[in-house]
Coordinates of C-alpha atoms in Angstrom, one line a residue:
X1285 CA 13.9 -4.8 -24.6
X1286 CA 11.9 -7.8 -22.4
X1287 CA 11.0 -6.9 -19.0
X1288 CA 9.1 -8.3 -16.0
X1289 CA 7.9 -6.4 -12.5
X1290 CA 8.1 -8.9 -9.7
X1291 CA 6.3 -7.7 -6.9
X1292 CA 5.2 -8.6 -3.2
X1293 CA 2.8 -6.6 -1.9
X1294 CA 1.1 -6.7 1.7
X1295 CA -1.6 -3.8 1.6
X1296 CA -1.9 -2.6 -1.8
X1297 CA 0.8 0.0 -2.9
X1298 CA 3.5 -2.2 -4.0
X1299 CA 1.2 -3.9 -6.4
X1300 CA -0.4 -0.5 -7.8
X1301 CA 3.6 0.5 -8.6
X1302 CA 3.9 -3.0 -10.3
X1303 CA 0.8 -2.5 -12.4
X1304 CA 1.7 1.2 -13.2
X1305 CA 5.4 0.2 -14.1
X1306 CA 4.5 -2.7 -16.4
X1307 CA 1.9 -1.0 -18.2
X1308 CA 4.3 2.0 -18.7
X1309 CA 7.4 -0.3 -19.5
X1310 CA 5.0 -2.5 -21.7
X1311 CA 6.3 -5.2 -19.4
X1312 CA 4.8 -8.5 -17.8
X1313 CA 3.7 -7.8 -14.0
X1314 CA 3.8 -10.8 -12.2
X1315 CA 3.4 -11.5 -7.9
X1316 CA 6.1 -13.1 -6.3
X1317 CA 4.5 -16.2 -5.3
X1318 CA 3.9 -17.1 -9.1
X1319 CA 7.6 -15.4 -9.9
X1320 CA 9.0 -18.7 -7.6
X1321 CA 8.0 -21.3 -10.1
X1322 CA 9.4 -19.5 -13.4
X1323 CA 12.7 -18.7 -14.9
X1324 CA 13.5 -15.6 -16.4
X1325 CA 16.4 -16.5 -18.5
X1326 CA 14.6 -14.7 -21.3
X1327 CA 14.0 -11.1 -20.2
X1328 CA 16.5 -8.2 -20.2
X1329 CA 15.5 -6.4 -17.1
X1330 CA 14.0 -7.8 -14.2
X1331 CA 12.3 -5.3 -11.6
X1332 CA 11.3 -6.2 -7.8
X1333 CA 9.1 -4.4 -5.8
X1334 CA 8.5 -5.1 -1.9
X1335 CA 7.3 -3.1 0.8
X1336 CA 9.3 -1.2 3.4
X1337 CA 9.2 -3.4 6.8
X1338 CA 11.7 -2.0 10.0
X1339 CA 14.4 -0.7 7.2
X1340 CA 14.1 -3.8 5.2
X1341 CA 12.5 -4.7 1.7
X1342 CA 10.5 -7.6 2.2
X1343 CA 11.2 -10.7 0.5
X1344 CA 14.1 -9.1 -0.4
X1345 CA 16.1 -12.1 0.3
X1346 CA 14.4 -14.1 -2.6
X1347 CA 15.7 -11.5 -5.3
X1348 CA 19.1 -11.2 -4.0
X1349 CA 19.3 -15.3 -3.8
X1350 CA 18.8 -15.1 -7.9
X1351 CA 21.1 -11.9 -8.7
X1352 CA 24.4 -14.2 -9.7
X1353 CA 21.7 -15.9 -11.7
X1354 CA 20.5 -12.8 -13.6
X1355 CA 24.2 -11.5 -14.6
X1356 CA 24.0 -9.2 -17.9
X1357 CA 20.8 -8.1 -17.3
X1358 CA 19.2 -4.6 -15.9
X1359 CA 18.3 -5.2 -12.0
X1360 CA 16.2 -2.9 -10.6
X1361 CA 14.3 -3.0 -6.8
X1362 CA 11.9 -0.4 -5.7
X1363 CA 10.9 -0.2 -2.2
X1364 CA 7.6 1.4 -1.1
X1365 CA 7.2 2.9 2.2
X1366 CA 4.6 5.1 4.1
X1367 CA 7.4 8.4 4.4
X1368 CA 7.4 10.8 1.8
X1369 CA 9.9 10.7 -0.8
X1370 CA 12.3 13.5 0.6
X1371 CA 12.6 11.7 3.8
X1372 CA 16.2 12.5 4.4
X1373 CA 17.0 8.5 6.0
X1374 CA 15.9 6.8 3.0
X1375 CA 18.8 6.5 1.1
X1376 CA 20.5 4.8 4.3
X1377 CA 17.8 2.4 4.8
X1378 CA 17.7 1.2 1.0
X1379 CA 21.4 0.7 1.5
X1380 CA 21.7 -1.3 4.2
X1381 CA 20.0 -4.0 2.7
X1382 CA 22.7 -4.8 -0.1
X1383 CA 26.4 -6.1 0.4
X1384 CA 28.6 -3.9 -1.8
X1385 CA 29.1 -6.3 -4.2
X1386 CA 25.3 -6.5 -4.5
X1387 CA 24.8 -2.4 -5.1
X1388 CA 27.1 -2.6 -7.8
X1389 CA 24.7 -4.6 -9.5
X1390 CA 21.1 -3.2 -8.8
X1391 CA 19.3 0.1 -9.2
X1392 CA 17.2 0.9 -6.0
X1393 CA 14.5 3.1 -5.5
X1394 CA 11.8 4.5 -3.1
X1395 CA 8.3 5.0 -3.9
X1396 CA 6.1 6.5 -1.3
X1397 CA 3.0 4.5 -0.7
X1398 CA 1.2 4.9 2.7
X1399 CA -0.5 3.2 5.2
X1400 CA -4.0 0.8 4.9
X1401 CA -4.6 -0.4 8.2
X1402 CA -7.4 -2.4 6.7
X1403 CA -5.4 -4.4 4.4
X1404 CA -2.6 -4.9 6.9
X1405 CA -1.9 -8.3 8.6
X1406 CA -2.3 -8.7 12.3
X1407 CA 0.6 -8.6 13.1
X1408 CA 1.9 -5.9 11.2
X1409 CA -1.2 -3.7 12.8
X1410 CA -0.2 -4.8 16.0
X1411 CA 3.6 -3.9 15.3
X1412 CA 2.6 -0.2 14.3
X1413 CA 0.0 0.0 17.3
X1414 CA 3.0 -0.7 19.3
X1415 CA 5.4 1.7 17.4
X1416 CA 2.7 4.6 17.3
X1417 CA 2.2 4.3 21.4
X1418 CA 6.1 4.2 22.1
X1419 CA 6.1 7.3 19.9
X1420 CA 3.3 9.3 21.3
X1421 CA 4.5 8.6 25.0
X1422 CA 8.2 10.0 24.0
X1423 CA 9.2 13.4 25.5
X1424 CA 10.3 16.1 23.4
X1425 CA 9.5 14.6 20.0
X1426 CA 11.4 16.2 17.0
X1427 CA 8.9 18.1 14.1
X1428 CA 9.7 14.5 12.1
X1429 CA 8.2 12.4 15.2
X1430 CA 5.5 14.8 15.2
X1431 CA 4.7 14.6 11.8
X1432 CA 5.2 10.7 11.7
X1433 CA 2.6 10.2 14.7
X1434 CA 0.2 12.3 12.4
X1435 CA 1.0 10.0 9.7
X1436 CA 0.6 6.8 11.2
X1437 CA -2.5 7.2 13.3
X1438 CA -4.8 6.8 10.5
X1439 CA -4.5 4.9 7.0
X1440 CA -3.3 7.6 4.3
X1441 CA -1.8 7.4 0.5
X1442 CA 0.5 9.4 -0.9
X1443 CA 1.2 7.1 -3.8
X1444 CA 1.6 8.7 -7.4
X1445 CA 2.6 7.5 -11.0
X1446 CA 5.2 10.4 -11.2
X1447 CA 7.5 8.6 -8.9
X1448 CA 7.7 5.7 -10.9
X1449 CA 9.4 8.0 -13.6
X1450 CA 12.9 7.7 -12.4
X1451 CA 12.8 3.7 -12.7
X1452 CA 11.5 4.0 -16.5
X1453 CA 14.1 6.5 -17.5
X1454 CA 16.8 4.5 -16.0
X1455 CA 15.2 1.1 -17.6
X1456 CA 15.9 2.9 -20.9
X1457 CA 19.4 3.9 -20.6
X1458 CA 21.3 1.9 -22.9
X1459 CA 18.9 0.2 -24.9

């Protein structure tokens, strides 16, 4: 099976997962800007990775615009975010990025990454500072909000190769 992993990464977590997936699956790994100039007609499976941003998946619009051209291929999307894998609202957030028809054509995964403030764009840093300030000022925070304040107050890394296993298993189905 010929597989390609296309990714868009801001701080390195999505790229790291792309490289891990490509290595484990024997796939080609391509950064999105290079992928925009290529055809993927010869591939059996296309994996797209983007980072979580306010409930959305970065650059997902590009992937969704090509889905109809990729009929008959395995389509996988993974989203990398700062929340732990077991966070309760992840499935709903991922689902909200796709229409019903698109959801039927693609398998979607969440991979926990972290925060790397040193690599964030100025705009992203500013947005996170505002969000953190607002969350800190909130009275009667839930336990989840208290944990979130602690986590996003600094850079951290919760990525792990083990999180790519479900992607690799799904990729192997139906070979």
